[in-house]
Amino acid sequence: MHQLSKALHTVRVRFSFPGTPFAYSIASSALLYQRSISNQLCPSFPSSTHKRPYSTAMGSVTYENKGAEGIPYYTPAQFPPAGTPEDAVNAPTLFTPLKVRSVETSNRFVVSPMCMYSADDGHLTDFHLVHLGKFALHGAGMVMVEATAVEPRGRITPQDSGLWQDSQIEPLRRIVDYIHGQNTKAAIQIAHAGRKASTLAPWIGGTVSKTVADESVGGWPTDVWGPSTIPFAEDYAAPHQVTKEEIKQVVQKFAETAQRAVKAGFDVIEIHGAHGYLISSFLSPLSNNRTDEYGGSFENRTRIVREVVAAVRAVIPDTMPLWLRLSATEWMEYNGQPSWDLEQTTQLAKQLSGLGVDVLDVSSGGNNNKQQIKVTQTFQTDFAKHIRKAIKAEGLPLLIGAVGGIRDAEFAKKVVQAGGADEPSADYALVGRQFLREPEFVLRTAHQLQTPVKWPNQYHRAGPPRSTSKF
C-alpha cells in the first residue's frame, strides 16, 4: 500500500454540484487551474501532457500526480520543465532547447558557477541545496555548481567546494537529484585555484584588510602552487613553482574528480581555465616565466589545457558534454608587455573541438591585480561573439557560452538570438549575479518578452495574468 501511495501520490478534491457530488484528483495544480474559471491566474498548458486518468468508478475520475522519474523520493514531475515556452515555434532563441551530445537543455539559460565559500571540508551542505535548488525550480535550463576543487590545496578558501574524495559525492548527489527532480540539467565546474589559493572568504578579507588564510583558520599559505614563483598580488601567498611531475599529478586529479562527478550524476562537466587560477595562470607570460615545455611559446603555455582536457574526456562518457571556461583576455594590453589576449584565446578555441570540448564558456580577467577592465554591458559578450564568428567561419562545431552583464530581458535575448540581421554572441547565456538578485529571472524575462512559459507546477498560481504588464 505504501508503494502504491508513493507511486501515485494521488490527491482527491471533492466539489459539490447541484444534483450530484463530483470527486476527482489532479495531476498537477496546473491542470486544475487550466480547467477552472481561475485560468487567468496562470498560463495554460496542453492538457494532454498533464492529464493521466488511471481509474473511474461511480462518477469519480482519478488522475495521477505523477512523480519525477529516477529521484529517490516523491516530487511531482515537472513536464515540461519550468521555463519551457508554450509556443516553441515562435519563441525567442533564448527559450528554445539545445542538445549537445545526449544532454538537452529546455532553454539557453545557464546558472553560472558562483563560489559561496560555505562548504564543510569540501562537502556541500543544505545551504547549497537551497541555494542551487531555487534556480532549478524557477526555470533555468541548467544549473552549474561552483568551482569545485580537485584537491585540498586547490581551494580558493578553506570553505570551498571539493570533490577530491569519495565522501564528497553524496552531498553533491543530493543536489543533483533535486535539480533533476525539476527536470533541469546539472553541471559542475572542476577547478584548481593555483596561486590564488589559501585566501579568506571575501566578506572576511574585506573587513580585516587581509587576504591570506593562515594555518590558524585552516589555510595552507606555504603550500600554494603556481606555474612560477610569481604571486598574484603582494598580499597573496608566494607560490611554489610546480614541477613537471606535480603537473602530471594535477592533471590526474582533474580526471579523478571528473569520475566522481559522473558518479554523483552530473550531466555536464566544465573545466575551469579562467580568472587566474592554476590553468589560467599557465597561459599568460605575465604569470608563467617557465623555460621548459610548459612555458614560453603559445603551444607550451597552453599545453596544460590540452592535457587536462584529454585526461577528463578519457574518463567521462562519450555522451557527456565537456565545457571549458577561459578568460578571453587578462586586460593587460595597456602596459605593452606580452599577455594573454583575445587573439590567443581564439587560436586556442579553434583547437578545442578536436580535443573533445563541446562548449567554450567565455569570460575574462582575473589573472593580474593590475588589470584595467573596460566595463560595459557587452564587455564580455563581445569577446564571445568574436570567438564564435571565428569558429563558425572555419566550420567548427564548438558552441559558445557568454557570461557577464546579462541582467535584463532584452539583452539576454540578444545574446543568443538566431535568425536576425545580427549574428548571436553565443549559444548559451550564463547568468550569475542577476540570479542571486532574482532567482526567478527566467520567468520574469519570459514575461517581459511576452513569451508565455510553464511555471513550476506548485507555483502555478503565481503566474502573471496575461491582461497586465505586472510580473
PDB file of N, CA and C in Angstrom, residues 290-380:
ATOM      1  N   ARG A 290      58.282  30.109 -17.064  1.00  0.00           N
ATOM      2  CA  ARG A 290      58.990  28.835 -17.173  1.00  0.00           C
ATOM      3  C   ARG A 290      59.779  28.769 -18.484  1.00  0.00           C
ATOM      4  N   THR A 291      60.809  27.937 -18.472  1.00  0.00           N
ATOM      5  CA  THR A 291      61.617  27.742 -19.680  1.00  0.00           C
ATOM      6  C   THR A 291      61.549  26.303 -20.187  1.00  0.00           C
ATOM      7  N   ASP A 292      60.675  25.489 -19.572  1.00  0.00           N
ATOM      8  CA  ASP A 292      60.531  24.109 -20.028  1.00  0.00           C
ATOM      9  C   ASP A 292      59.357  24.006 -20.996  1.00  0.00           C
ATOM     10  N   GLU A 293      58.826  22.796 -21.213  1.00  0.00           N
ATOM     11  CA  GLU A 293      57.751  22.602 -22.188  1.00  0.00           C
ATOM     12  C   GLU A 293      56.408  23.158 -21.747  1.00  0.00           C
ATOM     13  N   TYR A 294      56.342  23.752 -20.554  1.00  0.00           N
ATOM     14  CA  TYR A 294      55.103  24.382 -20.087  1.00  0.00           C
ATOM     15  C   TYR A 294      55.199  25.910 -20.064  1.00  0.00           C
ATOM     16  N   GLY A 295      56.224  26.473 -20.643  1.00  0.00           N
ATOM     17  CA  GLY A 295      56.378  27.919 -20.662  1.00  0.00           C
ATOM     18  C   GLY A 295      56.976  28.405 -21.964  1.00  0.00           C
ATOM     19  N   GLY A 296      56.899  29.725 -22.167  1.00  0.00           N
ATOM     20  CA  GLY A 296      57.500  30.317 -23.358  1.00  0.00           C
ATOM     21  C   GLY A 296      56.520  30.482 -24.492  1.00  0.00           C
ATOM     22  N   SER A 297      56.486  29.557 -25.417  1.00  0.00           N
ATOM     23  CA  SER A 297      55.653  29.680 -26.614  1.00  0.00           C
ATOM     24  C   SER A 297      54.173  29.459 -26.307  1.00  0.00           C
ATOM     25  N   PHE A 298      53.340  29.850 -27.263  1.00  0.00           N
ATOM     26  CA  PHE A 298      51.897  29.622 -27.132  1.00  0.00           C
ATOM     27  C   PHE A 298      51.604  28.136 -26.929  1.00  0.00           C
ATOM     28  N   GLU A 299      52.230  27.292 -27.732  1.00  0.00           N
ATOM     29  CA  GLU A 299      51.987  25.847 -27.622  1.00  0.00           C
ATOM     30  C   GLU A 299      52.376  25.322 -26.248  1.00  0.00           C
ATOM     31  N   ASN A 300      53.466  25.824 -25.709  1.00  0.00           N
ATOM     32  CA  ASN A 300      53.907  25.359 -24.396  1.00  0.00           C
ATOM     33  C   ASN A 300      53.000  25.867 -23.276  1.00  0.00           C
ATOM     34  N   ARG A 301      52.644  27.138 -23.328  1.00  0.00           N
ATOM     35  CA  ARG A 301      51.805  27.701 -22.261  1.00  0.00           C
ATOM     36  C   ARG A 301      50.404  27.093 -22.244  1.00  0.00           C
ATOM     37  N   THR A 302      49.918  26.646 -23.393  1.00  0.00           N
ATOM     38  CA  THR A 302      48.579  26.053 -23.468  1.00  0.00           C
ATOM     39  C   THR A 302      48.606  24.529 -23.324  1.00  0.00           C
ATOM     40  N   ARG A 303      49.784  23.973 -23.124  1.00  0.00           N
ATOM     41  CA  ARG A 303      49.913  22.513 -23.034  1.00  0.00           C
ATOM     42  C   ARG A 303      49.052  21.939 -21.905  1.00  0.00           C
ATOM     43  N   ILE A 304      49.020  22.610 -20.771  1.00  0.00           N
ATOM     44  CA  ILE A 304      48.264  22.085 -19.634  1.00  0.00           C
ATOM     45  C   ILE A 304      46.767  22.007 -19.945  1.00  0.00           C
ATOM     46  N   VAL A 305      46.270  22.921 -20.767  1.00  0.00           N
ATOM     47  CA  VAL A 305      44.865  22.859 -21.173  1.00  0.00           C
ATOM     48  C   VAL A 305      44.608  21.570 -21.940  1.00  0.00           C
ATOM     49  N   ARG A 306      45.452  21.295 -22.905  1.00  0.00           N
ATOM     50  CA  ARG A 306      45.267  20.088 -23.717  1.00  0.00           C
ATOM     51  C   ARG A 306      45.381  18.821 -22.875  1.00  0.00           C
ATOM     52  N   GLU A 307      46.297  18.832 -21.921  1.00  0.00           N
ATOM     53  CA  GLU A 307      46.482  17.636 -21.091  1.00  0.00           C
ATOM     54  C   GLU A 307      45.302  17.410 -20.154  1.00  0.00           C
ATOM     55  N   VAL A 308      44.809  18.464 -19.531  1.00  0.00           N
ATOM     56  CA  VAL A 308      43.665  18.315 -18.624  1.00  0.00           C
ATOM     57  C   VAL A 308      42.420  17.908 -19.402  1.00  0.00           C
ATOM     58  N   VAL A 309      42.177  18.558 -20.528  1.00  0.00           N
ATOM     59  CA  VAL A 309      41.010  18.216 -21.346  1.00  0.00           C
ATOM     60  C   VAL A 309      41.074  16.757 -21.778  1.00  0.00           C
ATOM     61  N   ALA A 310      42.232  16.321 -22.250  1.00  0.00           N
ATOM     62  CA  ALA A 310      42.373  14.937 -22.710  1.00  0.00           C
ATOM     63  C   ALA A 310      42.139  13.951 -21.574  1.00  0.00           C
ATOM     64  N   ALA A 311      42.662  14.268 -20.390  1.00  0.00           N
ATOM     65  CA  ALA A 311      42.517  13.365 -19.248  1.00  0.00           C
ATOM     66  C   ALA A 311      41.062  13.257 -18.807  1.00  0.00           C
ATOM     67  N   VAL A 312      40.364  14.378 -18.800  1.00  0.00           N
ATOM     68  CA  VAL A 312      38.953  14.370 -18.387  1.00  0.00           C
ATOM     69  C   VAL A 312      38.089  13.687 -19.440  1.00  0.00           C
ATOM     70  N   ARG A 313      38.300  14.048 -20.702  1.00  0.00           N
ATOM     71  CA  ARG A 313      37.497  13.458 -21.779  1.00  0.00           C
ATOM     72  C   ARG A 313      37.639  11.930 -21.790  1.00  0.00           C
ATOM     73  N   ALA A 314      38.806  11.434 -21.417  1.00  0.00           N
ATOM     74  CA  ALA A 314      39.069   9.991 -21.469  1.00  0.00           C
ATOM     75  C   ALA A 314      38.310   9.205 -20.412  1.00  0.00           C
ATOM     76  N   VAL A 315      37.886   9.866 -19.332  1.00  0.00           N
ATOM     77  CA  VAL A 315      37.264   9.122 -18.226  1.00  0.00           C
ATOM     78  C   VAL A 315      35.775   9.395 -18.071  1.00  0.00           C
ATOM     79  N   ILE A 316      35.217  10.277 -18.884  1.00  0.00           N
ATOM     80  CA  ILE A 316      33.782  10.541 -18.797  1.00  0.00           C
ATOM     81  C   ILE A 316      33.084   9.895 -19.993  1.00  0.00           C
ATOM     82  N   PRO A 317      31.789   9.648 -19.889  1.00  0.00           N
ATOM     83  CA  PRO A 317      31.083   9.001 -21.007  1.00  0.00           C
ATOM     84  C   PRO A 317      31.135   9.838 -22.279  1.00  0.00           C
ATOM     85  N   ASP A 318      31.129   9.159 -23.414  1.00  0.00           N
ATOM     86  CA  ASP A 318      31.093   9.861 -24.695  1.00  0.00           C
ATOM     87  C   ASP A 318      29.830  10.696 -24.832  1.00  0.00           C
ATOM     88  N   THR A 319      28.789  10.309 -24.105  1.00  0.00           N
ATOM     89  CA  THR A 319      27.513  11.023 -24.185  1.00  0.00           C
ATOM     90  C   THR A 319      27.490  12.291 -23.347  1.00  0.00           C
ATOM     91  N   MET A 320      28.515  12.519 -22.540  1.00  0.00           N
ATOM     92  CA  MET A 320      28.540  13.667 -21.626  1.00  0.00           C
ATOM     93  C   MET A 320      29.243  14.861 -22.264  1.00  0.00           C
ATOM     94  N   PRO A 321      28.585  16.016 -22.315  1.00  0.00           N
ATOM     95  CA  PRO A 321      29.242  17.220 -22.829  1.00  0.00           C
ATOM     96  C   PRO A 321      30.359  17.692 -21.900  1.00  0.00           C
ATOM     97  N   LEU A 322      31.402  18.217 -22.495  1.00  0.00           N
ATOM     98  CA  LEU A 322      32.519  18.790 -21.752  1.00  0.00           C
ATOM     99  C   LEU A 322      32.639  20.262 -22.112  1.00  0.00           C
ATOM    100  N   TRP A 323      32.633  21.100 -21.089  1.00  0.00           N
ATOM    101  CA  TRP A 323      32.778  22.546 -21.260  1.00  0.00           C
ATOM    102  C   TRP A 323      34.156  22.974 -20.747  1.00  0.00           C
ATOM    103  N   LEU A 324      34.604  24.119 -21.227  1.00  0.00           N
ATOM    104  CA  LEU A 324      35.842  24.733 -20.747  1.00  0.00           C
ATOM    105  C   LEU A 324      35.603  26.224 -20.611  1.00  0.00           C
ATOM    106  N   ARG A 325      35.951  26.773 -19.453  1.00  0.00           N
ATOM    107  CA  ARG A 325      35.873  28.234 -19.284  1.00  0.00           C
ATOM    108  C   ARG A 325      37.269  28.826 -19.429  1.00  0.00           C
ATOM    109  N   LEU A 326      37.364  29.880 -20.239  1.00  0.00           N
ATOM    110  CA  LEU A 326      38.614  30.614 -20.423  1.00  0.00           C
ATOM    111  C   LEU A 326      38.377  32.105 -20.244  1.00  0.00           C
ATOM    112  N   SER A 327      39.398  32.803 -19.792  1.00  0.00           N
ATOM    113  CA  SER A 327      39.390  34.265 -19.834  1.00  0.00           C
ATOM    114  C   SER A 327      39.878  34.685 -21.215  1.00  0.00           C
ATOM    115  N   ALA A 328      39.047  35.416 -21.945  1.00  0.00           N
ATOM    116  CA  ALA A 328      39.405  35.819 -23.305  1.00  0.00           C
ATOM    117  C   ALA A 328      40.587  36.779 -23.317  1.00  0.00           C
ATOM    118  N   THR A 329      40.733  37.540 -22.259  1.00  0.00           N
ATOM    119  CA  THR A 329      41.863  38.454 -22.107  1.00  0.00           C
ATOM    120  C   THR A 329      42.102  38.651 -20.623  1.00  0.00           C
ATOM    121  N   GLU A 330      43.327  39.034 -20.278  1.00  0.00           N
ATOM    122  CA  GLU A 330      43.569  39.375 -18.874  1.00  0.00           C
ATOM    123  C   GLU A 330      43.597  40.894 -18.672  1.00  0.00           C
ATOM    124  N   TRP A 331      43.197  41.631 -19.702  1.00  0.00           N
ATOM    125  CA  TRP A 331      43.054  43.089 -19.617  1.00  0.00           C
ATOM    126  C   TRP A 331      44.372  43.780 -19.236  1.00  0.00           C
ATOM    127  N   MET A 332      45.464  43.293 -19.801  1.00  0.00           N
ATOM    128  CA  MET A 332      46.759  43.892 -19.515  1.00  0.00           C
ATOM    129  C   MET A 332      47.429  44.440 -20.768  1.00  0.00           C
ATOM    130  N   GLU A 333      46.684  44.570 -21.845  1.00  0.00           N
ATOM    131  CA  GLU A 333      47.260  45.057 -23.102  1.00  0.00           C
ATOM    132  C   GLU A 333      47.834  46.465 -22.964  1.00  0.00           C
ATOM    133  N   TYR A 334      47.292  47.236 -22.038  1.00  0.00           N
ATOM    134  CA  TYR A 334      47.675  48.648 -21.916  1.00  0.00           C
ATOM    135  C   TYR A 334      49.144  48.846 -21.559  1.00  0.00           C
ATOM    136  N   ASN A 335      49.762  47.853 -20.882  1.00  0.00           N
ATOM    137  CA  ASN A 335      51.135  48.082 -20.417  1.00  0.00           C
ATOM    138  C   ASN A 335      52.202  47.694 -21.440  1.00  0.00           C
ATOM    139  N   GLY A 336      51.778  47.202 -22.592  1.00  0.00           N
ATOM    140  CA  GLY A 336      52.714  46.911 -23.666  1.00  0.00           C
ATOM    141  C   GLY A 336      53.495  45.622 -23.521  1.00  0.00           C
ATOM    142  N   GLN A 337      53.335  44.917 -22.414  1.00  0.00           N
ATOM    143  CA  GLN A 337      54.032  43.651 -22.221  1.00  0.00           C
ATOM    144  C   GLN A 337      53.213  42.501 -22.807  1.00  0.00           C
ATOM    145  N   PRO A 338      53.866  41.430 -23.224  1.00  0.00           N
ATOM    146  CA  PRO A 338      53.121  40.261 -23.700  1.00  0.00           C
ATOM    147  C   PRO A 338      52.200  39.731 -22.606  1.00  0.00           C
ATOM    148  N   SER A 339      50.974  39.434 -22.980  1.00  0.00           N
ATOM    149  CA  SER A 339      49.992  38.942 -22.013  1.00  0.00           C
ATOM    150  C   SER A 339      49.019  38.028 -22.743  1.00  0.00           C
ATOM    151  N   TRP A 340      48.089  37.444 -22.008  1.00  0.00           N
ATOM    152  CA  TRP A 340      47.058  36.600 -22.617  1.00  0.00           C
ATOM    153  C   TRP A 340      45.966  37.497 -23.171  1.00  0.00           C
ATOM    154  N   ASP A 341      45.599  37.293 -24.449  1.00  0.00           N
ATOM    155  CA  ASP A 341      44.653  38.205 -25.079  1.00  0.00           C
ATOM    156  C   ASP A 341      43.651  37.455 -25.955  1.00  0.00           C
ATOM    157  N   LEU A 342      42.775  38.218 -26.591  1.00  0.00           N
ATOM    158  CA  LEU A 342      41.692  37.646 -27.390  1.00  0.00           C
ATOM    159  C   LEU A 342      42.220  36.835 -28.570  1.00  0.00           C
ATOM    160  N   GLU A 343      43.281  37.308 -29.198  1.00  0.00           N
ATOM    161  CA  GLU A 343      43.830  36.595 -30.355  1.00  0.00           C
ATOM    162  C   GLU A 343      44.277  35.189 -29.969  1.00  0.00           C
ATOM    163  N   GLN A 344      44.967  35.073 -28.826  1.00  0.00           N
ATOM    164  CA  GLN A 344      45.425  33.755 -28.386  1.00  0.00           C
ATOM    165  C   GLN A 344      44.258  32.874 -27.947  1.00  0.00           C
ATOM    166  N   THR A 345      43.262  33.473 -27.312  1.00  0.00           N
ATOM    167  CA  THR A 345      42.084  32.698 -26.914  1.00  0.00           C
ATOM    168  C   THR A 345      41.387  32.127 -28.138  1.00  0.00           C
ATOM    169  N   THR A 346      41.270  32.939 -29.177  1.00  0.00           N
ATOM    170  CA  THR A 346      40.637  32.477 -30.419  1.00  0.00           C
ATOM    171  C   THR A 346      41.452  31.358 -31.049  1.00  0.00           C
ATOM    172  N   GLN A 347      42.764  31.499 -31.013  1.00  0.00           N
ATOM    173  CA  GLN A 347      43.640  30.459 -31.550  1.00  0.00           C
ATOM    174  C   GLN A 347      43.448  29.144 -30.793  1.00  0.00           C
ATOM    175  N   LEU A 348      43.377  29.228 -29.470  1.00  0.00           N
ATOM    176  CA  LEU A 348      43.165  28.027 -28.667  1.00  0.00           C
ATOM    177  C   LEU A 348      41.768  27.453 -28.895  1.00  0.00           C
ATOM    178  N   ALA A 349      40.781  28.331 -29.037  1.00  0.00           N
ATOM    179  CA  ALA A 349      39.399  27.883 -29.243  1.00  0.00           C
ATOM    180  C   ALA A 349      39.274  27.001 -30.478  1.00  0.00           C
ATOM    181  N   LYS A 350      40.056  27.309 -31.500  1.00  0.00           N
ATOM    182  CA  LYS A 350      39.983  26.534 -32.743  1.00  0.00           C
ATOM    183  C   LYS A 350      40.500  25.100 -32.571  1.00  0.00           C
ATOM    184  N   GLN A 351      41.217  24.848 -31.485  1.00  0.00           N
ATOM    185  CA  GLN A 351      41.731  23.502 -31.227  1.00  0.00           C
ATOM    186  C   GLN A 351      40.776  22.660 -30.386  1.00  0.00           C
ATOM    187  N   LEU A 352      39.812  23.303 -29.745  1.00  0.00           N
ATOM    188  CA  LEU A 352      39.064  22.635 -28.682  1.00  0.00           C
ATOM    189  C   LEU A 352      38.158  21.512 -29.164  1.00  0.00           C
ATOM    190  N   SER A 353      37.480  21.706 -30.281  1.00  0.00           N
ATOM    191  CA  SER A 353      36.594  20.648 -30.777  1.00  0.00           C
ATOM    192  C   SER A 353      37.365  19.359 -31.018  1.00  0.00           C
ATOM    193  N   GLY A 354      38.556  19.493 -31.572  1.00  0.00           N
ATOM    194  CA  GLY A 354      39.372  18.319 -31.831  1.00  0.00           C
ATOM    195  C   GLY A 354      39.844  17.624 -30.572  1.00  0.00           C
ATOM    196  N   LEU A 355      39.825  18.354 -29.460  1.00  0.00           N
ATOM    197  CA  LEU A 355      40.233  17.776 -28.181  1.00  0.00           C
ATOM    198  C   LEU A 355      39.065  17.142 -27.432  1.00  0.00           C
ATOM    199  N   GLY A 356      37.853  17.383 -27.921  1.00  0.00           N
ATOM    200  CA  GLY A 356      36.684  16.814 -27.253  1.00  0.00           C
ATOM    201  C   GLY A 356      35.902  17.790 -26.404  1.00  0.00           C
ATOM    202  N   VAL A 357      36.206  19.075 -26.518  1.00  0.00           N
ATOM    203  CA  VAL A 357      35.427  20.102 -25.819  1.00  0.00           C
ATOM    204  C   VAL A 357      34.220  20.457 -26.677  1.00  0.00           C
ATOM    205  N   ASP A 358      33.064  20.548 -26.052  1.00  0.00           N
ATOM    206  CA  ASP A 358      31.829  20.848 -26.776  1.00  0.00           C
ATOM    207  C   ASP A 358      31.424  22.312 -26.686  1.00  0.00           C
ATOM    208  N   VAL A 359      31.716  22.945 -25.543  1.00  0.00           N
ATOM    209  CA  VAL A 359      31.293  24.329 -25.327  1.00  0.00           C
ATOM    210  C   VAL A 359      32.431  25.108 -24.689  1.00  0.00           C
ATOM    211  N   LEU A 360      32.737  26.275 -25.247  1.00  0.00           N
ATOM    212  CA  LEU A 360      33.689  27.207 -24.651  1.00  0.00           C
ATOM    213  C   LEU A 360      32.903  28.296 -23.944  1.00  0.00           C
ATOM    214  N   ASP A 361      33.121  28.412 -22.655  1.00  0.00           N
ATOM    215  CA  ASP A 361      32.470  29.404 -21.793  1.00  0.00           C
ATOM    216  C   ASP A 361      33.425  30.593 -21.695  1.00  0.00           C
ATOM    217  N   VAL A 362      33.042  31.714 -22.292  1.00  0.00           N
ATOM    218  CA  VAL A 362      33.961  32.845 -22.466  1.00  0.00           C
ATOM    219  C   VAL A 362      33.771  33.887 -21.370  1.00  0.00           C
ATOM    220  N   SER A 363      34.804  34.061 -20.553  1.00  0.00           N
ATOM    221  CA  SER A 363      34.821  35.090 -19.519  1.00  0.00           C
ATOM    222  C   SER A 363      36.036  35.978 -19.768  1.00  0.00           C
ATOM    223  N   SER A 364      36.519  36.682 -18.742  1.00  0.00           N
ATOM    224  CA  SER A 364      37.721  37.494 -18.919  1.00  0.00           C
ATOM    225  C   SER A 364      38.313  37.859 -17.567  1.00  0.00           C
ATOM    226  N   GLY A 365      39.574  38.274 -17.606  1.00  0.00           N
ATOM    227  CA  GLY A 365      40.236  38.838 -16.440  1.00  0.00           C
ATOM    228  C   GLY A 365      40.573  37.845 -15.343  1.00  0.00           C
ATOM    229  N   GLY A 366      41.033  38.427 -14.218  1.00  0.00           N
ATOM    230  CA  GLY A 366      41.276  37.658 -13.013  1.00  0.00           C
ATOM    231  C   GLY A 366      42.684  37.151 -12.818  1.00  0.00           C
ATOM    232  N   ASN A 367      43.578  37.371 -13.785  1.00  0.00           N
ATOM    233  CA  ASN A 367      44.929  36.821 -13.648  1.00  0.00           C
ATOM    234  C   ASN A 367      45.946  37.839 -13.168  1.00  0.00           C
ATOM    235  N   ASN A 368      45.581  39.102 -13.132  1.00  0.00           N
ATOM    236  CA  ASN A 368      46.533  40.130 -12.729  1.00  0.00           C
ATOM    237  C   ASN A 368      45.808  41.215 -11.953  1.00  0.00           C
ATOM    238  N   ASN A 369      46.323  41.552 -10.782  1.00  0.00           N
ATOM    239  CA  ASN A 369      45.627  42.540  -9.948  1.00  0.00           C
ATOM    240  C   ASN A 369      45.767  43.961 -10.486  1.00  0.00           C
ATOM    241  N   LYS A 370      46.562  44.133 -11.546  1.00  0.00           N
ATOM    242  CA  LYS A 370      46.686  45.453 -12.168  1.00  0.00           C
ATOM    243  C   LYS A 370      45.849  45.565 -13.453  1.00  0.00           C
ATOM    244  N   GLN A 371      44.970  44.621 -13.660  1.00  0.00           N
ATOM    245  CA  GLN A 371      44.123  44.633 -14.853  1.00  0.00           C
ATOM    246  C   GLN A 371      43.305  45.915 -14.929  1.00  0.00           C
ATOM    247  N   GLN A 372      43.032  46.361 -16.143  1.00  0.00           N
ATOM    248  CA  GLN A 372      42.191  47.542 -16.367  1.00  0.00           C
ATOM    249  C   GLN A 372      41.033  47.127 -17.272  1.00  0.00           C
ATOM    250  N   ILE A 373      39.918  46.779 -16.626  1.00  0.00           N
ATOM    251  CA  ILE A 373      38.749  46.284 -17.348  1.00  0.00           C
ATOM    252  C   ILE A 373      37.914  47.459 -17.840  1.00  0.00           C
ATOM    253  N   LYS A 374      37.570  47.436 -19.098  1.00  0.00           N
ATOM    254  CA  LYS A 374      36.695  48.453 -19.680  1.00  0.00           C
ATOM    255  C   LYS A 374      35.262  47.937 -19.592  1.00  0.00           C
ATOM    256  N   VAL A 375      34.597  48.282 -18.504  1.00  0.00           N
ATOM    257  CA  VAL A 375      33.295  47.688 -18.210  1.00  0.00           C
ATOM    258  C   VAL A 375      32.183  48.373 -18.993  1.00  0.00           C
ATOM    259  N   THR A 376      31.498  47.594 -19.800  1.00  0.00           N
ATOM    260  CA  THR A 376      30.236  47.975 -20.432  1.00  0.00           C
ATOM    261  C   THR A 376      29.343  46.749 -20.327  1.00  0.00           C
ATOM    262  N   GLN A 377      28.095  46.860 -20.725  1.00  0.00           N
ATOM    263  CA  GLN A 377      27.244  45.671 -20.634  1.00  0.00           C
ATOM    264  C   GLN A 377      27.729  44.562 -21.553  1.00  0.00           C
ATOM    265  N   THR A 378      28.373  44.925 -22.642  1.00  0.00           N
ATOM    266  CA  THR A 378      28.832  43.917 -23.604  1.00  0.00           C
ATOM    267  C   THR A 378      30.322  43.591 -23.454  1.00  0.00           C
ATOM    268  N   PHE A 379      30.930  44.000 -22.323  1.00  0.00           N
ATOM    269  CA  PHE A 379      32.393  43.889 -22.225  1.00  0.00           C
ATOM    270  C   PHE A 379      32.895  42.449 -22.344  1.00  0.00           C
ATOM    271  N   GLN A 380      32.062  41.462 -22.023  1.00  0.00           N
ATOM    272  CA  GLN A 380      32.480  40.072 -22.205  1.00  0.00           C
ATOM    273  C   GLN A 380      31.735  39.375 -23.340  1.00  0.00           C
TER     274      GLN A 380
END
